[in-house]
Each structure stands twice: as structure tokens, then as C-alpha cells.
CSV table of C-alpha atoms in Angstrom, one decimal:
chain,number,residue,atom,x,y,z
A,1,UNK,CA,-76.4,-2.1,38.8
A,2,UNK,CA,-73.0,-3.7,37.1
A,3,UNK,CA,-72.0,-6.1,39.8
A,4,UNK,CA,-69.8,-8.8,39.8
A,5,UNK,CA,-68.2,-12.0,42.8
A,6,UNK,CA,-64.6,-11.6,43.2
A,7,UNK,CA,-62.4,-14.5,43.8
A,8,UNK,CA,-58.7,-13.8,45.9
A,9,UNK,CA,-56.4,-15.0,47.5
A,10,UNK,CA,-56.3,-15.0,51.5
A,11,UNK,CA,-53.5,-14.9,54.1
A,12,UNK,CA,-52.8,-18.7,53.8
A,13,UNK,CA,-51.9,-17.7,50.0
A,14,UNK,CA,-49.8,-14.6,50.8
A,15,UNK,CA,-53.4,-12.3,50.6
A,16,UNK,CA,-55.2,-10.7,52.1
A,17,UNK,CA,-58.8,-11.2,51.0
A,18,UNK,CA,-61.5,-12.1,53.4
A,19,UNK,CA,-63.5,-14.4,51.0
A,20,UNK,CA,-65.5,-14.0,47.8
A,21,UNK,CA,-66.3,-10.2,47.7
A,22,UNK,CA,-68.7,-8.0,45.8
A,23,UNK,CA,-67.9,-5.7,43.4
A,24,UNK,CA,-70.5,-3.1,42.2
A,25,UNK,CA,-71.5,-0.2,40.0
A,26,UNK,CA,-74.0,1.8,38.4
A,27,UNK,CA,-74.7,0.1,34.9
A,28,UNK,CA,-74.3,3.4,32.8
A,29,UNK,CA,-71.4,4.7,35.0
A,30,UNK,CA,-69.0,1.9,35.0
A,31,UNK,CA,-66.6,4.4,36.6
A,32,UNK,CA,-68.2,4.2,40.1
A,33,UNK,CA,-67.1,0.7,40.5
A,34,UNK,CA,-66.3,0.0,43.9
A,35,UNK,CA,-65.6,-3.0,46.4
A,36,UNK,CA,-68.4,-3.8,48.9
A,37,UNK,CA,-66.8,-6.0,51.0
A,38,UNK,CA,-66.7,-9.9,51.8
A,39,UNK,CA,-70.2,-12.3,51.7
A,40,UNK,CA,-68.2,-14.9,52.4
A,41,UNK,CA,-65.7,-15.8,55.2
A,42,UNK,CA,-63.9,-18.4,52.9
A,43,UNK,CA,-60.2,-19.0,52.6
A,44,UNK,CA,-58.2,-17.8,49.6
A,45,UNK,CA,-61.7,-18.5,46.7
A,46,UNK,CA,-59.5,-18.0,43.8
A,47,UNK,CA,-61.4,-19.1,41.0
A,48,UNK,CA,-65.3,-19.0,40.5
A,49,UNK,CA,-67.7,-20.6,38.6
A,50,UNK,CA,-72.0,-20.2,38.0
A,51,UNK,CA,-73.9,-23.4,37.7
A,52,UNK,CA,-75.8,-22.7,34.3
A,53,UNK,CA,-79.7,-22.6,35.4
A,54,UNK,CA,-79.2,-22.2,39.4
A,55,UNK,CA,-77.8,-19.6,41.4
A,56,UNK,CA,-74.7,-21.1,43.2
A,57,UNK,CA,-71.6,-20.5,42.7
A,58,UNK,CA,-68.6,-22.7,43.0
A,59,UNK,CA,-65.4,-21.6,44.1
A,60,UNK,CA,-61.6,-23.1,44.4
A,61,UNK,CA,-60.2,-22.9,47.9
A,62,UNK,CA,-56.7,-23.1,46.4
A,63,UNK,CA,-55.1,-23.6,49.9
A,64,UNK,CA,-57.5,-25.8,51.2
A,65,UNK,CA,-57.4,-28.5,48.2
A,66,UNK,CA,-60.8,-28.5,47.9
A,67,UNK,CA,-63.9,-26.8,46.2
A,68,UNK,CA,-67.2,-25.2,47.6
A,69,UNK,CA,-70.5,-24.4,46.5
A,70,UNK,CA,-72.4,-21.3,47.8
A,71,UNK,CA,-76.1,-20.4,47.2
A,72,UNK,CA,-77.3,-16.9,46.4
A,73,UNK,CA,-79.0,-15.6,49.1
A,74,UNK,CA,-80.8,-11.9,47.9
A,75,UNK,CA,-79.5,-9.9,46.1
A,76,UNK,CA,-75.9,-9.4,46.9
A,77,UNK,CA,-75.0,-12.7,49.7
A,78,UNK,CA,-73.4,-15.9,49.1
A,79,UNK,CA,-74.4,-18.6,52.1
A,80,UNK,CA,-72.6,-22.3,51.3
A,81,UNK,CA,-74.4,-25.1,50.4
A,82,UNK,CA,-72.6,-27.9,52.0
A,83,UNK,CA,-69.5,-28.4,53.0
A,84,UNK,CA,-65.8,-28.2,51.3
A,85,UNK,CA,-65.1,-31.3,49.3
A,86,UNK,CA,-61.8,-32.5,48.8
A,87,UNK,CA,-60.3,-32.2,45.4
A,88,UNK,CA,-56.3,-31.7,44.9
A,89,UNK,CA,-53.4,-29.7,46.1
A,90,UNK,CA,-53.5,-25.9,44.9
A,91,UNK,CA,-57.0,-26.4,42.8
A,92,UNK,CA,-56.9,-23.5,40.8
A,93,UNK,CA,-60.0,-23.8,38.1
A,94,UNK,CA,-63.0,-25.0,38.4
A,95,UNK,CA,-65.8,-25.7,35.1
A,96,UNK,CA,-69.1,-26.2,35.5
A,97,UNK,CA,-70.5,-29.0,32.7
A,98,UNK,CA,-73.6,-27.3,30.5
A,99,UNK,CA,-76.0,-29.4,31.7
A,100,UNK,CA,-75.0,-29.1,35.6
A,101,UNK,CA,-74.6,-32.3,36.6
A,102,UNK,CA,-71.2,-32.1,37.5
A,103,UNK,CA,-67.7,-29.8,37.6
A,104,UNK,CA,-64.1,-30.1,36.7
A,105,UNK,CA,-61.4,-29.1,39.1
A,106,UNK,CA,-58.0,-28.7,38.0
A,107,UNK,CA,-55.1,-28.9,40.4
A,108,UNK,CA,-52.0,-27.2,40.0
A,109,UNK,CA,-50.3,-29.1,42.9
A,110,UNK,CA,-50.8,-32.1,42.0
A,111,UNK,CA,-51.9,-32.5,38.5
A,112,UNK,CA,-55.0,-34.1,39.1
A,113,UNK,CA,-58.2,-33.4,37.1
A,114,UNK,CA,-60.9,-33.9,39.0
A,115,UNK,CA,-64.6,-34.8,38.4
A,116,UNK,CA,-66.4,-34.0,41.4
A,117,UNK,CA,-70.6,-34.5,41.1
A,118,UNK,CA,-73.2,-31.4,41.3
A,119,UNK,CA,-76.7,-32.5,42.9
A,120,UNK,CA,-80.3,-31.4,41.8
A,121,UNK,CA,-80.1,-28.4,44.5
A,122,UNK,CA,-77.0,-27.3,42.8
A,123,UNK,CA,-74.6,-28.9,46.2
A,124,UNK,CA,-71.6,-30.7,45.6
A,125,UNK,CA,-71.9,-34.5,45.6
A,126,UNK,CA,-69.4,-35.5,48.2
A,127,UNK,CA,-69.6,-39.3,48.5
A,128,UNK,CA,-66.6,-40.9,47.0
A,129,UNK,CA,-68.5,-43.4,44.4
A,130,UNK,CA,-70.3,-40.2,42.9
A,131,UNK,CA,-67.7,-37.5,43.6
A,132,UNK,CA,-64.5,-37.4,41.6
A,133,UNK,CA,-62.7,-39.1,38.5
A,134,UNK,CA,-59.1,-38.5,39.9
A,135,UNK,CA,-55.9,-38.5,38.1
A,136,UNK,CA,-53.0,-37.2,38.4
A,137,UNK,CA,-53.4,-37.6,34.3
A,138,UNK,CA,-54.3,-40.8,32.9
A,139,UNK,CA,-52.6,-43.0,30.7
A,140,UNK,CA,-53.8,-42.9,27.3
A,141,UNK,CA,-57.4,-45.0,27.2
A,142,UNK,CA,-57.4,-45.5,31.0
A,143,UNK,CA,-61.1,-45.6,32.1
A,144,UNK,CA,-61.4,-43.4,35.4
A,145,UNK,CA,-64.0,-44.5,37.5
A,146,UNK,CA,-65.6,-42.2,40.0
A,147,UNK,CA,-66.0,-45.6,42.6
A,148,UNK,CA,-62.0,-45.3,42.3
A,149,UNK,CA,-60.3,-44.3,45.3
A,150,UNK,CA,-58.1,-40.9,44.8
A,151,UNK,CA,-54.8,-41.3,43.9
A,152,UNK,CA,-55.3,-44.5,42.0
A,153,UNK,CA,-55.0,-43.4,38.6
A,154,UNK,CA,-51.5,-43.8,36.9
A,155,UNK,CA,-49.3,-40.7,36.8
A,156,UNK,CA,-49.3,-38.4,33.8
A,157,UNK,CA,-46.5,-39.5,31.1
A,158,UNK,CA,-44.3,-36.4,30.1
A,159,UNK,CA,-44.0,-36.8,26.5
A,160,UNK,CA,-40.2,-35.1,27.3
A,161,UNK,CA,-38.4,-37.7,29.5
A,162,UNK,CA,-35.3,-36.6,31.0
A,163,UNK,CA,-35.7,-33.3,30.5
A,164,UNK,CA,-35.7,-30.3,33.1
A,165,UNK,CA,-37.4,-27.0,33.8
A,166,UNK,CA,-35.5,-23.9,32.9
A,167,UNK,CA,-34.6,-24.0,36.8
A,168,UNK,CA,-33.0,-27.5,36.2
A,169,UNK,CA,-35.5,-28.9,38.3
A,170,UNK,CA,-37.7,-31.7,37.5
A,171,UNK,CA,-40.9,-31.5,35.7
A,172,UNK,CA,-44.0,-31.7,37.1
A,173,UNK,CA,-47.3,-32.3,35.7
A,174,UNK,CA,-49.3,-28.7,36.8
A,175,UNK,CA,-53.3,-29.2,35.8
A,176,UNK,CA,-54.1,-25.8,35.3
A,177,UNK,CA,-57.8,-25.3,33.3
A,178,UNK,CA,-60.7,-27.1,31.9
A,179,UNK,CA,-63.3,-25.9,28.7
A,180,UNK,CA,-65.9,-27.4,27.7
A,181,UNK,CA,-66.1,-28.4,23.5
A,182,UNK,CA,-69.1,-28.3,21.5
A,183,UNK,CA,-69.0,-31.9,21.1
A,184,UNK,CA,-69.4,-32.7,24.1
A,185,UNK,CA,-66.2,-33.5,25.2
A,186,UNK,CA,-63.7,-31.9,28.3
A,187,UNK,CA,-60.1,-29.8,27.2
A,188,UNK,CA,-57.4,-29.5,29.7
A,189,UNK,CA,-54.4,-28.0,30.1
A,190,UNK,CA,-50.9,-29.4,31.9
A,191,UNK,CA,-48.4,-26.5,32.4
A,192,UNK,CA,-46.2,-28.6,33.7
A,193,UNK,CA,-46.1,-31.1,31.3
A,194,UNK,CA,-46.8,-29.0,28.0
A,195,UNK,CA,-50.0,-30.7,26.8
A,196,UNK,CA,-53.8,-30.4,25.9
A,197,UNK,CA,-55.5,-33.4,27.1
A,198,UNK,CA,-59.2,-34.3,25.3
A,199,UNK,CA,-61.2,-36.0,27.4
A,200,UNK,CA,-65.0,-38.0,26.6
A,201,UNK,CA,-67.3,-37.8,30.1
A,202,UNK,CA,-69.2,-41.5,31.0
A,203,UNK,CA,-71.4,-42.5,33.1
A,204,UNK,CA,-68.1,-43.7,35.2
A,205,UNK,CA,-66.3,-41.0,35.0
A,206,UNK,CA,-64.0,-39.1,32.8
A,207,UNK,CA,-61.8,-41.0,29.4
A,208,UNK,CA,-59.0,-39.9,28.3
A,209,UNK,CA,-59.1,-39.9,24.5
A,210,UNK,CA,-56.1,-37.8,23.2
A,211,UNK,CA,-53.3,-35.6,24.3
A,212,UNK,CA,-51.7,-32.4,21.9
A,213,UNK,CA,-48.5,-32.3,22.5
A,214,UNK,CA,-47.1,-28.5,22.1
A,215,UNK,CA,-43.1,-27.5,22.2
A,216,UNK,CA,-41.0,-28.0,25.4
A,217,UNK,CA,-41.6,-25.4,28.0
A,218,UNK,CA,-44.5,-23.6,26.5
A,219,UNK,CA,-46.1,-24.0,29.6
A,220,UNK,CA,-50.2,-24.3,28.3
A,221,UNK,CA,-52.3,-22.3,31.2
A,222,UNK,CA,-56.1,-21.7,29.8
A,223,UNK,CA,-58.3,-21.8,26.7
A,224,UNK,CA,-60.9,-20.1,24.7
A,225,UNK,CA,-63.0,-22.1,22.7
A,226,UNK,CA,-64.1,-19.7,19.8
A,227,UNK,CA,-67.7,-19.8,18.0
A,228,UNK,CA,-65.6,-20.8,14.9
A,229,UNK,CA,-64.9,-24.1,16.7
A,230,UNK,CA,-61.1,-23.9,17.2
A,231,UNK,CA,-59.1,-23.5,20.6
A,232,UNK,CA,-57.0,-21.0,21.3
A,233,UNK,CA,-54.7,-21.7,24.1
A,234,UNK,CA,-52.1,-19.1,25.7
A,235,UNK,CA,-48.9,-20.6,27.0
A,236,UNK,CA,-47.5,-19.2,30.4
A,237,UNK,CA,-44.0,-19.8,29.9
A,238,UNK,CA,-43.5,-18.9,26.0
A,239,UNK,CA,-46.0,-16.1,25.7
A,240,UNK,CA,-47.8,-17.8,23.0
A,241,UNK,CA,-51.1,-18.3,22.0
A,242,UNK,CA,-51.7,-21.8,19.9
A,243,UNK,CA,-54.8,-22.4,17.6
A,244,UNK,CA,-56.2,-26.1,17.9
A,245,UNK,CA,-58.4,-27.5,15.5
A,246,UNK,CA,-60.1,-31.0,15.4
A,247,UNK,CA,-60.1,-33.1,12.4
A,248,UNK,CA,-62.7,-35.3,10.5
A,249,UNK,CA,-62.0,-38.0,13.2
A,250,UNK,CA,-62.4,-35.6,15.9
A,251,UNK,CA,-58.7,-35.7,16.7
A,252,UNK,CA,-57.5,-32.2,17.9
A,253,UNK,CA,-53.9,-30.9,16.5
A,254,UNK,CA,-52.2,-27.4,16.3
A,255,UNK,CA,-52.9,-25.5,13.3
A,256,UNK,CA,-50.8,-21.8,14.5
A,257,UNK,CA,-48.9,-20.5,16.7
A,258,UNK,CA,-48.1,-16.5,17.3
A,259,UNK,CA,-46.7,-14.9,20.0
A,260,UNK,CA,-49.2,-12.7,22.1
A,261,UNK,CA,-47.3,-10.1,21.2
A,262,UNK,CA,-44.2,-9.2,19.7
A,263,UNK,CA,-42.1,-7.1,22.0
A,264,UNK,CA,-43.4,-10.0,24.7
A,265,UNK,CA,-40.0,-11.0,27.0
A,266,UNK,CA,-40.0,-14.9,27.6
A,267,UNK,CA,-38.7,-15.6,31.3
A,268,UNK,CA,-40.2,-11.8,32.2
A,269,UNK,CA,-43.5,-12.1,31.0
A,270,UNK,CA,-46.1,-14.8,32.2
A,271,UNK,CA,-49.4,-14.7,30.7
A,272,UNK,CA,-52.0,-15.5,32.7
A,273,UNK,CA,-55.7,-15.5,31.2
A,274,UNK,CA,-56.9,-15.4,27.8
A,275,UNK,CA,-60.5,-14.2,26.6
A,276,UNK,CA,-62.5,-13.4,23.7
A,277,UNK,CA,-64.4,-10.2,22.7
A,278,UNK,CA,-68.7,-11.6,22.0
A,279,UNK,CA,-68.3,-11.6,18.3
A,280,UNK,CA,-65.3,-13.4,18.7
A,281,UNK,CA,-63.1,-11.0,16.6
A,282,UNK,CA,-60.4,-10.1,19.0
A,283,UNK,CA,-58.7,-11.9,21.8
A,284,UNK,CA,-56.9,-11.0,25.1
A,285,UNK,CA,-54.2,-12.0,27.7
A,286,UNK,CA,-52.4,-10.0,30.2
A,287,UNK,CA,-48.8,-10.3,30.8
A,288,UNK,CA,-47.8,-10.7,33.9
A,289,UNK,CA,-44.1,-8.9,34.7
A,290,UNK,CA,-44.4,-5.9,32.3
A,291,UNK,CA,-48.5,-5.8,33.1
A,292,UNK,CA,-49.9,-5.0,30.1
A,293,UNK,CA,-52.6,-6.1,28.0
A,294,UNK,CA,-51.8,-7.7,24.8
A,295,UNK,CA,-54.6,-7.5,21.8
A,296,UNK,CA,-54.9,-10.2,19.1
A,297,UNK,CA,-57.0,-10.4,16.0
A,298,UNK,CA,-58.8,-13.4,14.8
A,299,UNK,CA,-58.0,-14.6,11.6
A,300,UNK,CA,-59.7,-16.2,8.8
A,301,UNK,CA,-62.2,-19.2,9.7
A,302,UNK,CA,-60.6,-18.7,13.3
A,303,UNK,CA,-57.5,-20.7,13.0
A,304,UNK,CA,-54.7,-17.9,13.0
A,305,UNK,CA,-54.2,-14.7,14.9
A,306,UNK,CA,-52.4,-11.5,14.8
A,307,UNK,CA,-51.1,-9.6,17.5
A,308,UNK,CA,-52.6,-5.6,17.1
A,309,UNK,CA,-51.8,-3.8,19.9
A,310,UNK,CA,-50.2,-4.1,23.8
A,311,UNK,CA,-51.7,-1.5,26.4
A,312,UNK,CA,-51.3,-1.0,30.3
A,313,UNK,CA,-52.8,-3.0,32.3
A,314,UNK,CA,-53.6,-0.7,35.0
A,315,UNK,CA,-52.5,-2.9,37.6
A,316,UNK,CA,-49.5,-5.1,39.3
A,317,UNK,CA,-49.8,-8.6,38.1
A,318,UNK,CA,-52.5,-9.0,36.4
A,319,UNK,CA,-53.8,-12.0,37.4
A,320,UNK,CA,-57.5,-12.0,35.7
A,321,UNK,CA,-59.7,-10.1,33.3
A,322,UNK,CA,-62.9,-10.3,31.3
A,323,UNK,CA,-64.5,-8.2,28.4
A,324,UNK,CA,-67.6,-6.4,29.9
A,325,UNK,CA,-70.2,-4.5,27.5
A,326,UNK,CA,-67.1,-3.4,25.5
A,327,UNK,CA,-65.0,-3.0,28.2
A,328,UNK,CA,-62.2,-4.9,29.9
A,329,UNK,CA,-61.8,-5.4,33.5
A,330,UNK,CA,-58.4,-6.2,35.1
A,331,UNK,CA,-58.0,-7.9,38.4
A,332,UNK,CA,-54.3,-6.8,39.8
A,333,UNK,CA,-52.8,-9.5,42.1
A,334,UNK,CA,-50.2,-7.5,44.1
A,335,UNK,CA,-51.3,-4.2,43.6
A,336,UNK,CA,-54.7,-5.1,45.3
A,337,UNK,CA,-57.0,-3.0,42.9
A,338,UNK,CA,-58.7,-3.5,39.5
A,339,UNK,CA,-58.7,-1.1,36.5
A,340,UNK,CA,-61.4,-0.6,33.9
A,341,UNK,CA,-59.9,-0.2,30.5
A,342,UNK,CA,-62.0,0.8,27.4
A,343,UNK,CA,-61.5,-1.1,24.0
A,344,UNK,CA,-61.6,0.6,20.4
A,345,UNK,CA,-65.2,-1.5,19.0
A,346,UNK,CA,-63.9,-0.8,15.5
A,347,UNK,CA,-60.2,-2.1,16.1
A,348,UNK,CA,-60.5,-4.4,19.5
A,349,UNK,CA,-57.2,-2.3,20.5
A,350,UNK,CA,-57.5,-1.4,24.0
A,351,UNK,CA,-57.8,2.6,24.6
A,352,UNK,CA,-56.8,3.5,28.2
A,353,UNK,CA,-57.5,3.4,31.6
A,354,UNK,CA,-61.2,4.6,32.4
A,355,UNK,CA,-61.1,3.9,36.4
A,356,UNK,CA,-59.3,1.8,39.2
A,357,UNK,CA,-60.6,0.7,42.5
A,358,UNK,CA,-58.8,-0.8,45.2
A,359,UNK,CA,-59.9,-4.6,46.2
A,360,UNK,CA,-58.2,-6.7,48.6
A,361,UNK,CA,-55.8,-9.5,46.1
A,362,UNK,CA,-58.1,-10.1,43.3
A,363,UNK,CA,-57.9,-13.2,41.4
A,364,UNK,CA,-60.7,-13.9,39.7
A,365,UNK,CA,-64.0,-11.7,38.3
A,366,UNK,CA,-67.6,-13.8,37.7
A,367,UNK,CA,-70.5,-11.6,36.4
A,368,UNK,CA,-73.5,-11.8,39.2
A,369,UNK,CA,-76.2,-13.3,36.8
């Protein structure tokens, strides 16, 4: 059976998921996908993560500023393991580090990153010396010890001073995701204040070691790291996608840029999640506002791109999707359903709609292990 944990959003977030939910399938009749309900009674889970040998998951309670861990329990139940602890206003991502020991939360409220610690059972470590290396971004170098109370951190520097959103407004520093690299080290992204952030994990906490700074108002949202060791980040605001690359000294800098596709309407559409086929030959985002599916090609030794086809998404605001044994699954924010789309092997291009199943606001999918 194909089954998967949804994430959504709850009535606190304009929803109106119950929890994390359950959908399910036959495996050879990915058509018969259907929603089995809530396991949990959790407020507005809209991002999930697996803890790499155990089986708990963590979730996001966006509207609750905090993150959860719950523990399988059977075959299809979630039960939580411990309670809520506290990370940042509108936490929106959470990545689990490979070896487990801890996750990173990234807040789109506040800014902050957040290092919160992951015990042997797979619970959340909630004690303030052990729990979270807070920021609200770091100035460059800035150690950030997890015996630090939150909030002490210095504020995030926007490497644009005095200027304004497209709305006038202010700018903001919007934490948005967390991947992490082969080396070792943590990538996030700050929509609001256009930069990749490189961080090295200690003992004490997290170190800043470099930022990428990419053009005003591109908005970066979340990453792919590819098996050719590049990072391809999509931008929510300019409909790009950026290649990074890091140098002999490890220092990370943009090596491409290419829009995600090319009939793509900046201030219409807003991509929202990028992913990458297995073999790493094709990559995709969703455009929010004209909800579609835009398809990209992976270039040479993985450091440029080339948009190949845009398709329908099959839903209204397409908030999430992932490549499933050749297929992609869309998660349709305000059209409370998903779609299943099938994808060309030969070309990557996406191929039509296969099935759609209504699911109370879906934000997130996260294969059941």
C-alpha cells in the first residue's frame, strides 16, 4: 500500500485540517488514492519531517510557534512524544540533521533559525541549554550558543538598506527552509531578506560562516541539493531558480540563474517548492497564481538548467509536491484536494492529470517509511 502523512493547515491558519492526516493507496493503482482521515488532533502541522533511523515524525505547528514530535504507533497512527516546544513565530520548515541528533526550524515570522535538540527516543529536547541556537540571523561569525536565551542573537543585516518591498513596506527577514550539504554543513534561506545563509553545526550550537547574497526581491524560499553537489534554489518572488556552487575554499556563490519558466508572470506567480526527479536529471516547482507545474532540465555537471515544459497542476495553489515512483503528487492549498500527475521518464515533461482526491488544506506530503 502507497501511503503517505499529510501536513495542513487548521482553522487558526484559515484551514480546515484536523491534524496530520493519512493518505493511502494501492501501490500498483496509484489512482485509488484516497484521504483516511486525521491521526492526529494537532493544530495547523504544515510541514513534516522523518527522523532518519526512528519512526517519529516532526511536524511545524505554524500557528502555534512551535514544533512536535509524534511516534508511530502501528501501522497507520501517529501518538506525540512529548510535548510542543517552542521555536518562532509562523515556523514553517523543519530538517531533521542525518545523524538525528537534532532539527532545524525555520520561522517565517520572525526570522529565526532554530536549533532545537532530538533525544535518543527520537523526543524533542526541550530544556533551554540543549534546545535551540536562536537567531533572528546572526551577524557574520557570531557563535550561537544553545545555553543562550531566545531572542539574544543580533538581528539579521539586510545586505539592501533602505530599501522597500514592492508594497513599500519595510523588509523583513522571513526564514523560510533549511538543507542539509554533504559537507556537513546547514543552508538556509531568507525570503525576506534575499539570502542563502551557510551555516557549520558545534557542539554549542549553530556558526554562521557565510551568506549568498542573490538580487533584490528574488525572494529565496527552498532548496535542492543535487547528487552533482550544487544547490538549486527557487525564488518566490522572481520565479527563478539559482544554481549555487562552492568553491575550493568551500565558499558557496551563484554560478546560474534561469527562470522556472519562461511565460512565468512575476507579481502573479509565486513558486512555492522545488524538487528533483531520483536520477537527478529534471527538476520541479509549482507556480502558485496560474497553478501549473513548471519542468526544468539539468544541465551539464549540474550547474545550469533549462526550462522544458509547464503543465497543470491539477489543483488551486499548489502549495506542495514530490516525485513518487515516476510520478508527481500535488498538494492544492485552497482547492482542498491533491492531483496525481504522470511525468514522461524519457523527457521529465509532465504528461497529465492521472487522479485527484479531495483532502482537507493540504500543505505538505511525507512518504510513510
Amino acid at each position: 500500500m502507497t501511503r503517505f502523512w499529510l501536513g495542513g493547515y487548521g482553522s487558526a491558519m484559515e484551514g480546515s485540517a484536523d491534524g496530520i492526516g493519512l493518505l493511502a493507496g494501492d501501490a500498483d493503482r496509484q489512482t485509488a488514492l484516497e484521504y483516511r482521515g486525521a491521526v492526529t488532533q494537532t493544530p495547523s502541522p504544515s510541514w513534516l519531517a522523518q527522523h532518519p533511523t526512528l519512526d517519529v515524525v516532526y511536524a511545524a505547528l505554524e500557528g502555534d510557534a512551535a514544533v512536535q514530535a509524534f511516534s508511530r504507533s502501528g501501522e497507520s497512527a501517529l501518538r506525540p512524544l512529548g510535548e510542543p516546544v517552542e521555536a518562532g513565530e509562523n515556523v514553517c520548515h523543519v530538517a531533521v540533521s542525518p545523524s538525528g541528533g537534532y532539527l532545524v526550524a525555520s520561522c517565517y515570522g520572525d526570522g529565526r533559525v532554530v536549533r532545537i535538540g532530538i533525544a535518543p527516543d527520537g523526543g524533542l529536547v526541550a530544556d533551554a541549554a540543549n534546545r535551540a541556537a536562536e537567531l533572528r540571523g546572526a551577524l557574520l561569525g557570531e557563535t550561537l550558543e544553545t545555553s543562550a536565551p531566545a531572542g539574544v542573537a543580533a538581528a539579521a543585516s539586510d545586505p539592501y538598506p533602505g530599501e522597500h518591498t514592492a508594497s513599500g513596506d519595510e523588509r523583513e527577514s522571513h526564514a523560510h527552509s533549511a538543507v542539509f550539504l554533504a559537507d556537513g554543513r546547514i543552508a538556509t534561506t531568507d525570503l525576506g531578506f534575499d539570502l542563502v545563509r551557510i551555516w557549520r553545526p558545534t557542539a554549542g550550537g549553530l556558526i554562521l560562516d557565510h551568506e549568498i547574497v542573490l538580487p533584490l526581491g528574488t525572494g529565496p524560499r527552498h532548496m535542492v541539493a543535487h547528487p552533482s553537489g550544487h544547490l538549486h534554489v527557487v525564488t518566490e518572488y522572481s520565479c527563478e531558480v539559482f544554481t549555487l556552487a562552492a568553491g575550493r575554499d568551500g565558499t558557496w556563490a551563484v554560478v546560474s540563474a534561469v527562470l522556472s519558466s519562461p511565460i512565468a508572470e512575476v507579481g502573479v506567480d509565486f513558486p512555492a517548492e522545488l524538487v528533483r526527479s531520483r536520477d537527478g536529471q529534471f527538476l520541479y516547482t509549482a507556480l502558485r497564481g496560474s497553478n501549473t507545474i513548471a519542468a526544468l532540465r539539468v544541465r551539464g555537471g549540474g550547474e545550469s538548467l533549462e526550462s522544458i515544459a509547464l503543465a497543470d497542476s491539477g489543483v488551486d495553489w499548489p502549495r506542495h509536491h514530490l516525485v513518487h515512483e515516476g510520478k508527481l503528487l500535488v498538494a492544492g492549498q485552497r482547492s482542498d484536494s491533491i492531483a496525481l500527475l504522470d511525468l514522461d521518464e524519457r523527457t521529465g515533461a509532465p504528461l497529465g492529470i492521472r487522479h485527484t482526491a479531495q483532502v482537507p488544506t493540504p500543505t505538505h506530503f511525507l512518504p510513510v517509511r
